[in-house]
Amino acid sequence: MEMAAKHPEMAEVPRSVLKGAVRRVLDGRRNKILENGEALTGQDLDPKAIFAAVRAESHAAMTENLTHVINATGVVVHTNLGRSLLSDKAIEHIRAAASGYSNLEFDLATGRRGSRYEIVEDIICEISGAEAAMVVNNNAGAVLLCLDTVAKNREVIVSRGELVEIGGSFRIPDVMSRSGAVLREVGATNRTHPADYQAAINENTGLLLKVHTSNYEIVGFTRSVSLKEMVDLGADAGLPVMEDLGSGTFVDFSKYGLIKEPTVQESVAAGADLVTFSGDKLLGGPQAGVIVGSRAIMDRIKKNPLTRALRIDKLTLAALESTLRAYRDEPAAMEEIPTLYMLTCPMAHIEKKAADLEKALGEIGDPRLRCRVMDSVSRAGGGSLPLQELPTKCVAITVDGIGASRIDQALRGQRPAVIGRIENNEFLFDLRTVRDGEIAGIASKVLSALSSLSFK
Ligand SMILES: *Cc1c(COP(=O)(O)O)cnc(C)c1O
């Protein structure tokens, strides 16, 4: 009671949390004696120090684990930092879907049960040109669901050049064995020919699969079989053809001076029976897996009981619908969808942010801190556009007597944490992925990081 009166912030800590904090602090001291045979210091026994430790423990327990960070890495689709940021419209749509009841699975025309999958099917078909579509939890789930539906206990032919592993241990061969499909590798790492597929086709073949090598490129003496060629092979053999596009995009990035990524529309037009892609990579939406394809196969996929386990939730669906609708007006989408904007951001805007940050850091007035604006390159990330170098501006800082890795650590310890990158012993803030409103925040976190860093 007395404690709460003197420290109003402690009044908000639930009893159970406070009890846990006190127990951990006292246990720490007890263990020091029990395990190490160490005597306690005067500091350990000082009530003020004990109280400060309890307060720190309580504060840590009351702080949310999932917390905002400032992405100054320059990696736009940064999987570890949450991949894509959502557009304002998508965020508004989530709010509406979360705060009120919705027609998630209710057909307003008939008053009967509806399907959540129909909410985005029309718009996906409109943009992609596909006959049918459905969405699940993520692209890994989409691939699993497709393989389980069309190729369970049957062979799936994949080029050895396309046996992709993406981060977080998603490997095409592993997903395949989970689905009960049998991997049939053909070709060599650098070269696969149509004849390789042809020779592997037998009565137990269920599917021809093309995997977009999203996070690497095989260069040099290479030959891969195009989707169109695979569709022709599939037609001859009476087999379906699927493409896992990985990232997947509706935008031809070559129009914006970037390296071309195959678009969903092109894969559909080439005649693939199934195409899968992520919602939160280059599409710039929420985590989701999109499947488009021919109506006959999609009807089978929709009836697979696995769909229930991979079901997309209503908040995701709300964000996905708004994101997809934005693509009806591509110039607007390039502005509104943060991932697309960051990938194609005009240099003048990045320069302005760099100048603003350099100025804000200068105003800290710490003689140890040196900063300069420099040219560098950002990355698309998310296993997309692996060879694309995006020219950018960074603010590089050095602090006299303190190494870049200690700066990095101190900035990660701030709330919000600031995540940058280290190059040549300088700590870099890449302004491409920093939002306008975050510049002042970075400067204030550098200031408090500096005050926590002492010469060593
Ligand atoms: C990223 C990726 C996936 C997995 O997509 P998630 O949406 O992260 O589940 C699958 N295949 C390829 C080729 C990818 O690049």
Tab-separated table of C-alpha atoms and ligand atoms in Angstrom:
chain	number	residue	atom	x	y	z
A	1	MET	CA	0.000	0.000	0.000
A	2	GLU	CA	2.686	2.387	1.067
A	3	MET	CA	4.618	1.416	-2.023
A	4	ALA	CA	1.689	2.219	-4.318
A	5	ALA	CA	1.207	5.624	-2.736
A	6	LYS	CA	4.826	6.594	-3.264
A	7	HIS	CA	5.059	5.025	-6.709
A	8	PRO	CA	1.769	5.528	-8.543
A	9	GLU	CA	2.949	3.451	-11.530
A	10	MET	CA	3.201	0.463	-9.193
A	11	ALA	CA	-0.508	0.749	-8.363
A	12	GLU	CA	-1.285	-0.526	-11.860
A	13	VAL	CA	0.739	-3.692	-11.424
A	14	PRO	CA	-1.637	-6.597	-10.636
A	15	ARG	CA	-0.950	-8.345	-7.307
A	16	SER	CA	-0.022	-11.604	-9.000
A	17	VAL	CA	2.620	-9.867	-11.129
A	18	LEU	CA	4.007	-7.982	-8.146
A	19	LYS	CA	4.160	-11.190	-6.116
A	20	GLY	CA	6.024	-12.912	-8.926
A	21	ALA	CA	8.472	-10.018	-9.187
A	22	VAL	CA	9.158	-10.014	-5.426
A	23	ARG	CA	9.641	-13.773	-5.490
A	24	ARG	CA	12.115	-13.610	-8.390
A	25	VAL	CA	14.130	-10.845	-6.748
A	26	LEU	CA	14.309	-12.639	-3.383
A	27	ASP	CA	14.990	-15.989	-5.047
A	28	GLY	CA	17.869	-14.375	-6.910
A	29	ARG	CA	19.456	-13.349	-3.655
A	30	ARG	CA	18.713	-16.688	-1.982
A	31	ASN	CA	20.242	-18.606	-4.895
A	32	LYS	CA	23.334	-16.503	-4.705
A	33	ILE	CA	23.930	-17.915	-1.242
A	34	LEU	CA	22.730	-21.467	-1.942
A	35	GLU	CA	24.413	-22.118	-5.250
A	36	ASN	CA	27.493	-20.011	-5.162
A	37	GLY	CA	28.095	-19.987	-1.462
A	38	GLU	CA	28.535	-16.274	-1.941
A	39	ALA	CA	27.743	-13.882	0.805
A	40	LEU	CA	25.304	-11.112	-0.017
A	41	THR	CA	26.672	-7.625	-0.345
A	42	GLY	CA	25.246	-4.651	1.467
A	43	GLN	CA	23.692	-3.589	-1.854
A	44	ASP	CA	21.799	-6.918	-2.050
A	45	LEU	CA	20.280	-6.297	1.355
A	46	ASP	CA	19.517	-2.601	0.886
A	47	PRO	CA	15.694	-2.190	0.865
A	48	LYS	CA	15.984	0.590	-1.724
A	49	ALA	CA	17.962	-1.659	-4.075
A	50	ILE	CA	15.515	-4.513	-3.515
A	51	PHE	CA	12.614	-2.231	-4.272
A	52	ALA	CA	14.299	-0.938	-7.432
A	53	ALA	CA	14.855	-4.533	-8.568
A	54	VAL	CA	11.198	-5.404	-7.904
A	55	ARG	CA	10.100	-2.345	-9.821
A	56	ALA	CA	12.308	-3.255	-12.788
A	57	GLU	CA	11.012	-6.860	-12.731
A	58	SER	CA	7.402	-5.644	-12.574
A	59	HIS	CA	7.980	-3.176	-15.374
A	60	ALA	CA	9.492	-5.887	-17.570
A	61	ALA	CA	6.556	-8.203	-16.837
A	62	MET	CA	4.049	-5.452	-17.685
A	63	THR	CA	5.670	-4.566	-21.006
A	64	GLU	CA	4.226	-6.255	-24.061
A	65	ASN	CA	6.532	-8.755	-25.714
A	66	LEU	CA	5.456	-7.879	-29.244
A	67	THR	CA	6.505	-4.283	-29.601
A	68	HIS	CA	7.084	-1.654	-32.271
A	69	VAL	CA	10.627	-1.344	-33.629
A	70	ILE	CA	12.059	1.202	-36.039
A	71	ASN	CA	13.358	-0.565	-39.144
A	72	ALA	CA	16.469	1.292	-40.288
A	73	THR	CA	17.957	-1.828	-41.918
A	74	GLY	CA	16.852	-0.853	-45.418
A	75	VAL	CA	15.412	-4.358	-45.885
A	76	VAL	CA	11.868	-3.631	-46.993
A	77	VAL	CA	10.184	-7.025	-46.557
A	78	HIS	CA	12.083	-7.941	-43.383
A	79	THR	CA	10.680	-11.271	-42.230
A	80	ASN	CA	12.119	-10.953	-38.721
A	81	LEU	CA	10.618	-7.479	-38.327
A	82	GLY	CA	7.141	-8.440	-39.499
A	83	ARG	CA	7.459	-8.311	-43.304
A	84	SER	CA	4.981	-5.848	-44.842
A	85	LEU	CA	3.408	-2.802	-43.230
A	86	LEU	CA	-0.239	-2.371	-44.071
A	87	SER	CA	-1.870	0.498	-45.908
A	88	ASP	CA	-4.065	2.919	-43.950
A	89	LYS	CA	-7.143	1.466	-45.631
A	90	ALA	CA	-6.172	-2.070	-44.609
A	91	ILE	CA	-5.631	-0.942	-41.012
A	92	GLU	CA	-9.032	0.801	-40.980
A	93	HIS	CA	-10.654	-2.338	-42.360
A	94	ILE	CA	-9.087	-4.450	-39.600
A	95	ARG	CA	-10.426	-2.030	-37.020
A	96	ALA	CA	-13.934	-2.242	-38.478
A	97	ALA	CA	-13.847	-6.049	-38.695
A	98	ALA	CA	-12.489	-6.367	-35.162
A	99	SER	CA	-14.800	-3.939	-33.425
A	100	GLY	CA	-18.122	-5.041	-34.900
A	101	TYR	CA	-19.866	-8.173	-36.133
A	102	SER	CA	-19.461	-8.811	-39.840
A	103	ASN	CA	-20.838	-10.961	-42.642
A	104	LEU	CA	-17.732	-13.173	-42.425
A	105	GLU	CA	-19.676	-16.356	-43.120
A	106	PHE	CA	-23.160	-14.972	-43.655
A	107	ASP	CA	-24.793	-14.367	-47.013
A	108	LEU	CA	-26.663	-11.082	-46.634
A	109	ALA	CA	-28.760	-11.730	-49.777
A	110	THR	CA	-30.193	-15.084	-48.721
A	111	GLY	CA	-29.793	-14.885	-44.962
A	112	ARG	CA	-28.020	-18.245	-45.040
A	113	ARG	CA	-24.557	-19.359	-44.185
A	114	GLY	CA	-21.919	-17.907	-46.493
A	115	SER	CA	-18.263	-18.679	-47.054
A	116	ARG	CA	-15.352	-16.591	-45.811
A	117	TYR	CA	-13.413	-17.626	-48.882
A	118	GLU	CA	-15.794	-15.791	-51.200
A	119	ILE	CA	-14.932	-12.443	-49.651
A	120	VAL	CA	-11.771	-12.018	-51.709
A	121	GLU	CA	-12.286	-14.558	-54.489
A	122	ASP	CA	-13.824	-12.128	-57.001
A	123	ILE	CA	-11.194	-9.458	-56.569
A	124	ILE	CA	-8.317	-11.963	-56.849
A	125	CYS	CA	-9.823	-13.371	-60.051
A	126	GLU	CA	-10.406	-9.875	-61.414
A	127	ILE	CA	-6.764	-8.857	-60.929
A	128	SER	CA	-5.074	-12.150	-61.797
A	129	GLY	CA	-7.344	-13.348	-64.604
A	130	ALA	CA	-7.781	-16.720	-62.843
A	131	GLU	CA	-11.032	-18.707	-62.855
A	132	ALA	CA	-11.048	-19.363	-59.131
A	133	ALA	CA	-9.133	-18.434	-55.997
A	134	MET	CA	-8.887	-19.129	-52.306
A	135	VAL	CA	-6.796	-17.872	-49.420
A	136	VAL	CA	-5.252	-19.629	-46.443
A	137	ASN	CA	-2.996	-18.773	-43.524
A	138	ASN	CA	0.266	-18.435	-45.474
A	139	ASN	CA	1.954	-19.580	-48.646
A	140	ALA	CA	3.583	-22.572	-46.948
A	141	GLY	CA	0.039	-23.689	-46.066
A	142	ALA	CA	-1.116	-22.988	-49.609
A	143	VAL	CA	1.612	-25.236	-51.060
A	144	LEU	CA	0.850	-27.979	-48.528
A	145	LEU	CA	-2.876	-27.821	-49.274
A	146	CYS	CA	-2.356	-27.972	-53.044
A	147	LEU	CA	0.067	-30.917	-52.844
A	148	ASP	CA	-2.170	-32.776	-50.398
A	149	THR	CA	-5.157	-32.325	-52.705
A	150	VAL	CA	-3.670	-33.158	-56.088
A	151	ALA	CA	-0.588	-35.259	-55.386
A	152	LYS	CA	-1.039	-37.278	-52.193
A	153	ASN	CA	0.802	-40.609	-52.590
A	154	ARG	CA	1.786	-39.637	-56.096
A	155	GLU	CA	4.968	-38.301	-57.612
A	156	VAL	CA	5.576	-34.604	-58.059
A	157	ILE	CA	8.245	-33.706	-60.586
A	158	VAL	CA	10.472	-30.766	-59.645
A	159	SER	CA	13.700	-29.482	-61.184
A	160	ARG	CA	16.828	-29.913	-59.033
A	161	GLY	CA	17.489	-26.221	-59.620
A	162	GLU	CA	14.264	-25.335	-57.791
A	163	LEU	CA	14.479	-27.271	-54.519
A	164	VAL	CA	14.211	-24.073	-52.540
A	165	GLU	CA	14.843	-23.507	-48.878
A	166	ILE	CA	13.526	-20.214	-47.578
A	167	GLY	CA	14.126	-18.825	-44.077
A	168	GLY	CA	12.436	-20.448	-41.103
A	169	SER	CA	13.150	-23.942	-42.472
A	170	PHE	CA	10.535	-24.099	-45.215
A	171	ARG	CA	12.018	-26.515	-47.719
A	172	ILE	CA	10.152	-27.734	-50.724
A	173	PRO	CA	11.262	-31.387	-50.215
A	174	ASP	CA	10.106	-31.305	-46.561
A	175	VAL	CA	6.723	-29.766	-47.333
A	176	MET	CA	6.290	-32.384	-49.991
A	177	SER	CA	6.925	-35.299	-47.686
A	178	ARG	CA	4.512	-33.786	-45.134
A	179	SER	CA	1.802	-33.657	-47.745
A	180	GLY	CA	2.306	-37.316	-48.598
A	181	ALA	CA	3.504	-36.454	-52.096
A	182	VAL	CA	6.664	-38.107	-53.383
A	183	LEU	CA	9.382	-35.831	-54.714
A	184	ARG	CA	10.775	-36.779	-58.080
A	185	GLU	CA	13.816	-34.611	-58.808
A	186	VAL	CA	14.888	-34.087	-62.384
A	187	GLY	CA	17.695	-32.320	-64.196
A	188	ALA	CA	20.850	-30.867	-62.728
A	189	THR	CA	21.250	-27.907	-60.415
A	190	ASN	CA	22.099	-25.550	-63.262
A	191	ARG	CA	20.288	-27.153	-66.193
A	192	THR	CA	16.960	-28.851	-66.611
A	193	HIS	CA	15.394	-29.600	-69.999
A	194	PRO	CA	11.816	-30.434	-71.026
A	195	ALA	CA	13.053	-33.953	-71.880
A	196	ASP	CA	14.007	-34.451	-68.206
A	197	TYR	CA	10.392	-33.976	-67.151
A	198	GLN	CA	9.184	-36.113	-70.018
A	199	ALA	CA	11.462	-38.991	-69.036
A	200	ALA	CA	10.300	-38.856	-65.422
A	201	ILE	CA	6.564	-38.934	-66.170
A	202	ASN	CA	5.007	-42.304	-65.363
A	203	GLU	CA	1.619	-43.703	-64.344
A	204	ASN	CA	2.136	-42.568	-60.764
A	205	THR	CA	2.942	-38.941	-61.586
A	206	GLY	CA	0.430	-36.549	-60.044
A	207	LEU	CA	1.795	-33.091	-60.708
A	208	LEU	CA	4.464	-31.022	-62.440
A	209	LEU	CA	5.677	-28.363	-60.023
A	210	LYS	CA	7.621	-25.201	-60.763
A	211	VAL	CA	9.083	-23.350	-57.799
A	212	HIS	CA	10.146	-19.758	-58.242
A	213	THR	CA	13.733	-19.520	-56.992
A	214	SER	CA	12.738	-16.411	-55.118
A	215	ASN	CA	15.787	-15.964	-52.901
A	216	TYR	CA	18.579	-16.987	-55.267
A	217	GLU	CA	19.410	-16.997	-58.915
A	218	ILE	CA	21.317	-19.630	-60.817
A	219	VAL	CA	23.569	-17.777	-63.233
A	220	GLY	CA	26.083	-18.858	-65.852
A	221	PHE	CA	25.565	-22.030	-67.914
A	222	THR	CA	21.895	-22.538	-67.199
A	223	ARG	CA	18.696	-23.834	-68.696
A	224	SER	CA	15.402	-23.971	-66.944
A	225	VAL	CA	12.071	-25.054	-68.297
A	226	SER	CA	9.616	-22.183	-68.567
A	227	LEU	CA	6.153	-22.409	-67.106
A	228	LYS	CA	4.735	-22.318	-70.641
A	229	GLU	CA	6.867	-25.330	-71.614
A	230	MET	CA	5.721	-27.167	-68.499
A	231	VAL	CA	2.089	-26.402	-69.316
A	232	ASP	CA	2.631	-27.924	-72.768
A	233	LEU	CA	4.246	-31.007	-71.203
A	234	GLY	CA	1.371	-31.277	-68.742
A	235	ALA	CA	-1.215	-30.995	-71.516
A	236	ASP	CA	0.470	-33.800	-73.478
A	237	ALA	CA	0.600	-36.073	-70.431
A	238	GLY	CA	-2.775	-35.082	-68.979
A	239	LEU	CA	-1.131	-33.768	-65.789
A	240	PRO	CA	-1.809	-30.600	-63.823
A	241	VAL	CA	0.939	-27.977	-63.518
A	242	MET	CA	1.475	-25.886	-60.422
A	243	GLU	CA	3.751	-22.917	-59.776
A	244	ASP	CA	4.823	-21.791	-56.302
A	245	LEU	CA	5.632	-18.158	-57.008
A	246	GLY	CA	6.859	-17.525	-53.474
A	247	SER	CA	6.582	-13.805	-53.194
A	248	GLY	CA	4.122	-13.243	-55.961
A	249	THR	CA	3.269	-9.822	-57.279
A	250	PHE	CA	0.631	-8.202	-59.447
A	251	VAL	CA	3.053	-5.435	-60.428
A	252	ASP	CA	5.609	-5.600	-63.217
A	253	PHE	CA	8.537	-4.067	-61.337
A	254	SER	CA	10.529	-3.555	-64.527
A	255	LYS	CA	8.189	-0.619	-65.262
A	256	TYR	CA	9.678	1.047	-62.196
A	257	GLY	CA	13.286	0.412	-63.124
A	258	LEU	CA	13.670	-2.697	-60.972
A	259	ILE	CA	14.493	-6.277	-61.929
A	260	LYS	CA	11.461	-8.113	-63.201
A	261	GLU	CA	9.727	-10.632	-60.931
A	262	PRO	CA	7.280	-12.952	-62.662
A	263	THR	CA	3.751	-11.691	-62.026
A	264	VAL	CA	0.737	-13.729	-60.986
A	265	GLN	CA	-1.114	-12.583	-64.118
A	266	GLU	CA	1.673	-13.995	-66.326
A	267	SER	CA	1.613	-17.367	-64.564
A	268	VAL	CA	-2.155	-17.568	-64.955
A	269	ALA	CA	-1.945	-16.523	-68.615
A	270	ALA	CA	0.748	-19.155	-69.237
A	271	GLY	CA	-1.877	-21.731	-68.298
A	272	ALA	CA	-0.777	-22.976	-64.860
A	273	ASP	CA	-3.543	-24.994	-63.194
A	274	LEU	CA	-2.470	-23.739	-59.768
A	275	VAL	CA	-0.402	-20.756	-58.643
A	276	THR	CA	0.414	-19.999	-55.006
A	277	PHE	CA	1.969	-16.895	-53.435
A	278	SER	CA	2.364	-14.979	-50.176
A	279	GLY	CA	0.173	-12.137	-48.979
A	280	ASP	CA	2.877	-10.308	-47.055
A	281	LYS	CA	5.896	-10.308	-49.327
A	282	LEU	CA	5.851	-8.140	-52.472
A	283	LEU	CA	2.043	-8.022	-52.380
A	284	GLY	CA	2.353	-5.807	-49.305
A	285	GLY	CA	-0.610	-7.226	-47.411
A	286	PRO	CA	-1.079	-9.322	-44.267
A	287	GLN	CA	0.350	-12.809	-43.749
A	288	ALA	CA	-1.671	-15.038	-46.058
A	289	GLY	CA	-1.300	-17.624	-48.778
A	290	VAL	CA	-3.186	-17.112	-52.010
A	291	ILE	CA	-4.052	-19.935	-54.395
A	292	VAL	CA	-5.391	-19.192	-57.865
A	293	GLY	CA	-6.206	-21.680	-60.544
A	294	SER	CA	-8.660	-23.526	-62.689
A	295	ARG	CA	-12.131	-23.961	-61.267
A	296	ALA	CA	-12.101	-27.776	-61.410
A	297	ILE	CA	-8.980	-28.128	-59.268
A	298	MET	CA	-9.905	-25.256	-56.956
A	299	ASP	CA	-13.233	-26.977	-56.247
A	300	ARG	CA	-11.321	-30.035	-55.027
A	301	ILE	CA	-8.986	-27.881	-52.945
A	302	LYS	CA	-11.888	-26.060	-51.315
A	303	LYS	CA	-13.344	-29.403	-50.192
A	304	ASN	CA	-10.103	-30.649	-48.610
A	305	PRO	CA	-10.613	-30.888	-44.811
A	306	LEU	CA	-7.109	-29.421	-44.354
A	307	THR	CA	-8.554	-26.011	-45.325
A	308	ARG	CA	-10.154	-25.871	-41.892
A	309	ALA	CA	-6.745	-26.158	-40.235
A	310	LEU	CA	-5.221	-23.528	-42.505
A	311	ARG	CA	-8.158	-21.147	-42.293
A	312	ILE	CA	-7.502	-17.441	-42.672
A	313	ASP	CA	-8.880	-15.289	-39.847
A	314	LYS	CA	-11.237	-12.354	-40.261
A	315	LEU	CA	-8.727	-9.621	-39.400
A	316	THR	CA	-6.330	-10.939	-42.018
A	317	LEU	CA	-9.151	-11.195	-44.493
A	318	ALA	CA	-10.134	-7.576	-43.873
A	319	ALA	CA	-6.568	-6.370	-44.456
A	320	LEU	CA	-6.147	-8.607	-47.481
A	321	GLU	CA	-9.356	-7.394	-49.116
A	322	SER	CA	-8.350	-3.728	-48.790
A	323	THR	CA	-4.845	-4.448	-50.047
A	324	LEU	CA	-6.147	-6.358	-53.063
A	325	ARG	CA	-8.692	-3.671	-53.939
A	326	ALA	CA	-5.920	-1.089	-54.061
A	327	TYR	CA	-4.440	-2.909	-57.078
A	328	ARG	CA	-7.376	-1.819	-59.254
A	329	ASP	CA	-5.558	1.520	-59.522
A	330	GLU	CA	-1.865	0.673	-59.789
A	331	PRO	CA	-0.440	4.226	-59.473
A	332	ALA	CA	-2.477	4.665	-56.278
A	333	ALA	CA	-1.387	1.236	-55.021
A	334	MET	CA	2.275	2.211	-55.484
A	335	GLU	CA	1.689	5.133	-53.120
A	336	GLU	CA	-0.701	3.555	-50.612
A	337	ILE	CA	0.862	0.146	-50.016
A	338	PRO	CA	3.978	0.781	-47.899
A	339	THR	CA	5.957	-2.147	-49.336
A	340	LEU	CA	5.425	-0.904	-52.895
A	341	TYR	CA	6.158	2.673	-51.920
A	342	MET	CA	9.391	1.754	-50.120
A	343	LEU	CA	10.595	-0.369	-53.032
A	344	THR	CA	10.057	2.447	-55.537
A	345	CYS	CA	10.566	5.421	-53.218
A	346	PRO	CA	11.916	8.499	-55.049
A	347	MET	CA	15.529	9.230	-54.079
A	348	ALA	CA	14.551	12.816	-53.203
A	349	HIS	CA	12.335	11.517	-50.405
A	350	ILE	CA	15.059	9.253	-48.995
A	351	GLU	CA	17.552	12.158	-49.215
A	352	LYS	CA	15.184	14.437	-47.334
A	353	LYS	CA	14.800	11.891	-44.529
A	354	ALA	CA	18.582	11.421	-44.384
A	355	ALA	CA	19.144	15.186	-44.151
A	356	ASP	CA	16.468	15.486	-41.443
A	357	LEU	CA	18.059	12.693	-39.419
A	358	GLU	CA	21.573	14.097	-39.814
A	359	LYS	CA	20.284	17.460	-38.557
A	360	ALA	CA	18.392	15.912	-35.628
A	361	LEU	CA	21.486	13.934	-34.600
A	362	GLY	CA	23.619	17.071	-34.868
A	363	GLU	CA	21.267	18.828	-32.483
A	364	ILE	CA	22.044	16.255	-29.793
A	365	GLY	CA	25.332	18.130	-29.475
A	366	ASP	CA	27.357	15.207	-28.115
A	367	PRO	CA	30.998	15.810	-29.123
A	368	ARG	CA	31.621	12.021	-29.228
A	369	LEU	CA	28.996	11.516	-31.951
A	370	ARG	CA	29.961	11.904	-35.597
A	371	CYS	CA	27.533	11.427	-38.439
A	372	ARG	CA	27.516	11.688	-42.195
A	373	VAL	CA	25.120	10.936	-45.009
A	374	MET	CA	26.376	8.273	-47.406
A	375	ASP	CA	25.296	6.288	-50.461
A	376	SER	CA	24.499	2.633	-49.950
A	377	VAL	CA	22.145	-0.070	-51.163
A	378	SER	CA	18.921	-1.397	-49.644
A	379	ARG	CA	17.395	-4.805	-50.276
A	380	ALA	CA	13.866	-5.936	-51.059
A	381	GLY	CA	14.092	-8.816	-48.550
A	382	GLY	CA	11.482	-11.518	-47.977
A	383	GLY	CA	13.369	-13.714	-50.405
A	384	SER	CA	12.285	-11.397	-53.213
A	385	LEU	CA	14.303	-9.675	-55.925
A	386	PRO	CA	17.525	-11.293	-54.588
A	387	LEU	CA	19.808	-9.561	-57.074
A	388	GLN	CA	18.157	-6.183	-56.841
A	389	GLU	CA	20.320	-3.439	-55.372
A	390	LEU	CA	18.193	-0.459	-54.421
A	391	PRO	CA	20.331	2.709	-54.269
A	392	THR	CA	19.684	4.501	-50.993
A	393	LYS	CA	20.969	7.091	-48.540
A	394	CYS	CA	22.122	6.138	-45.059
A	395	VAL	CA	23.163	8.186	-42.076
A	396	ALA	CA	26.345	6.571	-40.703
A	397	ILE	CA	27.331	7.241	-37.115
A	398	THR	CA	30.428	6.587	-35.086
A	399	VAL	CA	30.913	7.346	-31.422
A	400	ASP	CA	34.428	8.064	-30.161
A	401	GLY	CA	35.689	5.190	-28.058
A	402	ILE	CA	32.629	3.009	-28.637
A	403	GLY	CA	32.415	0.283	-31.262
A	404	ALA	CA	29.553	-0.103	-33.717
A	405	SER	CA	28.380	-3.342	-32.141
A	406	ARG	CA	27.913	-1.632	-28.765
A	407	ILE	CA	25.905	1.119	-30.461
A	408	ASP	CA	23.851	-1.567	-32.167
A	409	GLN	CA	23.208	-3.299	-28.851
A	410	ALA	CA	22.301	-0.054	-27.065
A	411	LEU	CA	19.836	0.918	-29.801
A	412	ARG	CA	18.235	-2.523	-29.684
A	413	GLY	CA	17.746	-1.969	-25.961
A	414	GLN	CA	15.659	1.182	-26.503
A	415	ARG	CA	11.857	1.172	-26.705
A	416	PRO	CA	11.047	1.409	-29.492
A	417	ALA	CA	14.212	-0.427	-30.452
A	418	VAL	CA	16.060	0.965	-33.459
A	419	ILE	CA	17.445	-1.711	-35.782
A	420	GLY	CA	20.084	-0.665	-38.303
A	421	ARG	CA	23.105	-2.313	-39.821
A	422	ILE	CA	26.866	-2.258	-39.359
A	423	GLU	CA	29.239	-1.684	-42.280
A	424	ASN	CA	32.959	-1.016	-41.929
A	425	ASN	CA	32.671	-0.300	-38.222
A	426	GLU	CA	30.047	2.352	-38.764
A	427	PHE	CA	26.464	2.029	-37.593
A	428	LEU	CA	24.081	2.820	-40.456
A	429	PHE	CA	20.492	4.015	-40.487
A	430	ASP	CA	19.091	3.254	-43.933
A	431	LEU	CA	16.353	5.806	-44.491
A	432	ARG	CA	14.457	3.822	-47.132
A	433	THR	CA	12.565	1.835	-44.507
A	434	VAL	CA	12.314	4.627	-41.926
A	435	ARG	CA	8.946	6.347	-41.924
A	436	ASP	CA	8.680	10.139	-41.866
A	437	GLY	CA	7.314	10.177	-38.324
A	438	GLU	CA	10.199	8.080	-36.970
A	439	ILE	CA	13.116	10.501	-37.520
A	440	ALA	CA	12.686	12.363	-34.232
A	441	GLY	CA	12.250	9.015	-32.473
A	442	ILE	CA	15.581	7.751	-33.792
A	443	ALA	CA	17.372	10.891	-32.619
A	444	SER	CA	15.885	10.603	-29.145
A	445	LYS	CA	16.853	6.916	-28.936
A	446	VAL	CA	20.409	7.737	-30.021
A	447	LEU	CA	20.490	10.346	-27.276
A	448	SER	CA	19.399	7.901	-24.608
A	449	ALA	CA	21.663	5.170	-25.994
A	450	LEU	CA	24.585	7.601	-25.766
A	451	SER	CA	23.817	8.370	-22.157
A	452	SER	CA	23.810	4.643	-21.382
A	453	LEU	CA	27.137	4.122	-23.169
A	454	SER	CA	30.271	5.070	-21.346
A	455	PHE	CA	33.879	4.984	-22.490
A	456	LYS	CA	35.563	1.665	-22.045
B	1	LIG	C1	8.294	-17.299	-48.978
B	1	LIG	C2	8.086	-18.534	-49.774
B	1	LIG	C3	7.197	-19.525	-49.332
B	1	LIG	C4	6.476	-19.443	-48.005
B	1	LIG	O1	5.583	-18.364	-47.962
B	1	LIG	P1	4.991	-17.913	-46.543
B	1	LIG	O2	3.914	-16.957	-46.923
B	1	LIG	O3	6.115	-17.293	-45.803
B	1	LIG	O4	4.461	-19.125	-45.871
B	1	LIG	C5	7.047	-20.646	-50.102
B	1	LIG	N1	7.693	-20.784	-51.273
B	1	LIG	C6	8.564	-19.849	-51.742
B	1	LIG	C7	9.277	-20.081	-53.048
B	1	LIG	C8	8.787	-18.690	-51.011
B	1	LIG	O5	9.636	-17.760	-51.451
